[in-house]
Short mmCIF file of C-alpha atoms in Angstrom, two decimals:
data_model
loop_
_atom_site.label_atom_id
_atom_site.label_comp_id
_atom_site.label_asym_id
_atom_site.label_seq_id
_atom_site.Cartn_x
_atom_site.Cartn_y
_atom_site.Cartn_z
CA UNK E 151 0.00 0.00 0.00
CA UNK E 152 1.49 3.37 -0.97
CA UNK E 153 2.27 5.83 1.77
CA UNK E 154 -0.16 8.68 2.05
CA UNK E 155 1.14 12.18 1.63
CA UNK E 156 -0.48 15.44 2.55
CA UNK E 157 -2.09 17.31 -0.30
CA UNK E 158 -0.12 20.35 -1.44
CA UNK E 159 -1.33 23.73 -0.20
CA UNK E 160 -2.59 24.59 -3.67
CA UNK E 161 -4.97 21.61 -3.57
CA UNK E 162 -6.14 22.10 0.02
CA UNK E 163 -6.79 25.79 -0.31
CA UNK E 164 -8.98 26.55 -3.26
CA UNK E 165 -10.23 29.83 -1.84
CA UNK E 166 -8.34 31.78 -4.49
CA UNK E 167 -10.18 29.92 -7.24
CA UNK E 168 -13.50 30.45 -5.52
CA UNK E 169 -12.82 34.18 -5.16
CA UNK E 170 -11.75 34.32 -8.80
CA UNK E 171 -15.07 32.68 -9.76
CA UNK E 172 -16.98 35.24 -7.68
CA UNK E 173 -15.23 38.10 -9.48
CA UNK E 174 -15.69 36.39 -12.85
CA UNK E 175 -19.41 35.95 -12.16
CA UNK E 176 -19.61 39.75 -11.93
CA UNK E 177 -17.41 40.23 -15.03
CA UNK E 178 -14.69 41.82 -12.85
CA UNK E 179 -16.90 44.89 -12.60
CA UNK E 180 -16.00 47.50 -10.02
CA UNK E 181 -19.74 47.92 -9.43
CA UNK E 182 -19.71 44.48 -7.78
CA UNK E 183 -17.13 45.50 -5.18
CA UNK E 184 -19.38 44.92 -2.17
CA UNK E 185 -20.49 41.50 -3.44
CA UNK E 186 -16.86 40.53 -4.09
CA UNK E 187 -15.81 41.70 -0.63
CA UNK E 188 -18.63 39.65 0.89
CA UNK E 189 -17.40 36.60 -1.02
CA UNK E 190 -13.80 37.25 0.04
CA UNK E 191 -14.75 37.62 3.69
CA UNK E 192 -16.91 34.50 3.54
CA UNK E 193 -13.95 32.56 2.14
CA UNK E 194 -11.15 33.96 4.29
CA UNK E 195 -13.01 35.04 7.44
CA UNK E 196 -11.59 38.56 7.23
CA UNK E 197 -10.03 40.92 4.69
CA UNK E 198 -6.25 41.19 5.08
CA UNK E 199 -4.47 44.05 3.22
CA UNK E 200 -2.97 41.70 0.61
CA UNK E 201 -6.44 40.44 -0.27
CA UNK E 202 -7.82 43.98 -0.60
CA UNK E 203 -4.96 44.85 -2.95
CA UNK E 204 -5.66 41.76 -5.03
CA UNK E 205 -9.38 42.62 -5.30
CA UNK E 206 -8.48 46.18 -6.29
CA UNK E 207 -6.13 44.95 -8.99
CA UNK E 208 -8.61 42.40 -10.38
CA UNK E 209 -11.53 44.84 -10.40
CA UNK E 210 -9.31 47.65 -11.72
CA UNK E 211 -10.18 49.92 -8.83
CA UNK E 212 -7.91 52.20 -6.81
CA UNK E 213 -6.82 50.41 -3.60
CA UNK E 214 -8.04 53.42 -1.65
CA UNK E 215 -11.59 52.83 -2.87
CA UNK E 216 -11.52 49.13 -1.93
CA UNK E 217 -10.05 49.95 1.48
CA UNK E 218 -12.60 52.74 1.95
CA UNK E 219 -15.53 50.42 1.27
CA UNK E 220 -14.07 47.63 3.44
CA UNK E 221 -13.64 50.00 6.38
CA UNK E 222 -16.93 51.88 5.93
CA UNK E 223 -19.26 48.92 6.42
CA UNK E 224 -19.15 47.35 9.88
CA UNK E 225 -19.87 43.94 8.36
CA UNK E 226 -16.37 43.74 6.94
CA UNK E 227 -13.47 42.90 9.20
CA UNK E 228 -9.80 43.59 8.52
CA UNK E 229 -8.78 41.44 11.48
CA UNK E 230 -9.33 37.73 12.08
CA UNK E 231 -12.40 37.05 14.19
CA UNK E 232 -12.58 34.86 17.23
CA UNK E 233 -14.25 31.48 17.43
CA UNK E 234 -17.47 33.25 18.48
CA UNK E 235 -18.66 36.66 17.34
CA UNK E 236 -20.93 39.02 19.28
CA UNK E 237 -22.20 42.22 17.71
CA UNK E 238 -24.26 44.48 19.94
CA UNK E 239 -26.62 46.92 18.28
CA UNK E 240 -26.19 50.37 19.79
CA UNK E 241 -28.91 52.09 17.79
CA UNK E 242 -31.32 54.32 19.68
CA UNK E 243 -33.92 51.65 20.50
CA UNK E 244 -31.28 49.13 21.61
CA UNK E 245 -29.34 51.75 23.54
CA UNK E 246 -32.43 52.80 25.48
CA UNK E 247 -33.27 49.13 26.13
CA UNK E 248 -29.85 48.34 27.63
CA UNK E 249 -27.35 47.74 24.84
CA UNK E 250 -24.57 49.55 26.70
CA UNK E 251 -24.92 47.19 29.68
CA UNK E 252 -24.64 44.22 27.31
CA UNK E 253 -21.56 45.73 25.73
CA UNK E 254 -20.11 46.28 29.22
CA UNK E 255 -20.60 42.58 30.02
CA UNK E 256 -18.82 41.52 26.83
CA UNK E 257 -16.00 44.01 27.36
CA UNK E 258 -15.53 42.95 30.97
CA UNK E 259 -15.53 39.21 30.23
CA UNK E 260 -14.09 39.04 26.70
CA UNK E 261 -12.61 42.01 24.87
CA UNK E 262 -13.19 45.65 24.09
CA UNK E 263 -15.55 46.41 21.24
CA UNK E 264 -13.71 45.97 17.96
CA UNK E 265 -11.28 43.44 19.44
CA UNK E 266 -10.90 39.72 19.99
CA UNK E 267 -10.21 38.13 23.36
CA UNK E 268 -6.54 37.20 23.95
CA UNK E 269 -7.37 33.48 23.65
CA UNK E 270 -9.08 34.08 20.29
CA UNK E 271 -12.36 32.71 21.59
CA UNK E 272 -14.64 35.77 21.30
CA UNK E 273 -14.75 38.86 19.11
CA UNK E 274 -16.88 41.80 20.20
CA UNK E 275 -18.24 44.53 18.01
CA UNK E 276 -20.69 47.39 18.43
CA UNK E 277 -22.96 48.23 15.51
CA UNK E 278 -24.69 51.54 14.99
CA UNK E 279 -27.96 49.83 14.03
CA UNK E 280 -28.79 46.39 12.70
CA UNK E 281 -32.33 47.38 11.70
CA UNK E 282 -34.12 45.20 14.25
CA UNK E 283 -35.45 47.91 16.56
CA UNK E 284 -38.49 45.85 17.54
CA UNK E 285 -36.14 43.26 19.07
CA UNK E 286 -34.24 45.73 21.26
CA UNK E 287 -31.80 45.20 22.74
CA UNK E 288 -30.55 42.96 19.96
CA UNK E 289 -27.28 41.08 19.64
CA UNK E 290 -26.00 39.18 16.65
CA UNK E 291 -24.30 36.07 17.97
CA UNK E 292 -22.48 33.87 15.46
CA UNK E 293 -24.78 35.12 12.70
CA UNK E 294 -28.05 34.69 14.64
CA UNK E 295 -30.08 37.61 15.94
CA UNK E 296 -30.87 37.33 19.64
CA UNK E 297 -33.88 39.42 20.69
CA UNK E 298 -34.50 41.31 23.92
CA UNK E 299 -31.24 40.09 25.40
CA UNK E 300 -30.67 40.56 29.11
CA UNK E 301 -27.35 40.70 30.96
CA UNK E 302 -28.28 37.40 32.63
CA UNK E 303 -28.90 35.67 29.28
CA UNK E 304 -25.65 37.02 27.87
CA UNK E 305 -23.68 35.87 30.93
CA UNK E 306 -25.28 32.42 30.67
CA UNK E 307 -24.29 32.15 27.01
CA UNK E 308 -20.73 33.23 27.81
CA UNK E 309 -20.64 30.61 30.59
CA UNK E 310 -21.95 27.98 28.16
CA UNK E 311 -19.16 28.61 25.63
CA UNK E 312 -16.54 28.57 28.36
CA UNK E 313 -15.69 32.22 28.79
CA UNK E 314 -14.43 32.80 32.32
#
């Protein structure tokens, strides 16, 4: 029986091809920048500077425009995210309903808003508004919207995922 060997990096990591397909699907149009950045972030988890430069080159856009779009929208991240991601809405309705207290819990137990905990377990972010005012205070946790979150519920979830 032949010895097994690990697949080369080019075979294991086909993210470049998938990103190329995403850009090709939009005919490398600069008008599809946001869609391409979404695809890139979905594939890589965040948008490192080298990737932004590559997207700019492929879409024939100035790097400053690509960087500007990537930093304008809170959905995009230029830093790797933790294993779990909490985004607290700080819009008016959520703020009045207690969003700041939720953010305080996350910052006390995990990391400051915009950062990832030192162990890489949790990333915390504040959002201006996620458009779910009827659910205030709302938190997006690993892509799911949690409605009318209390400090107790948030602490219980942090306990459940092993945050000390």
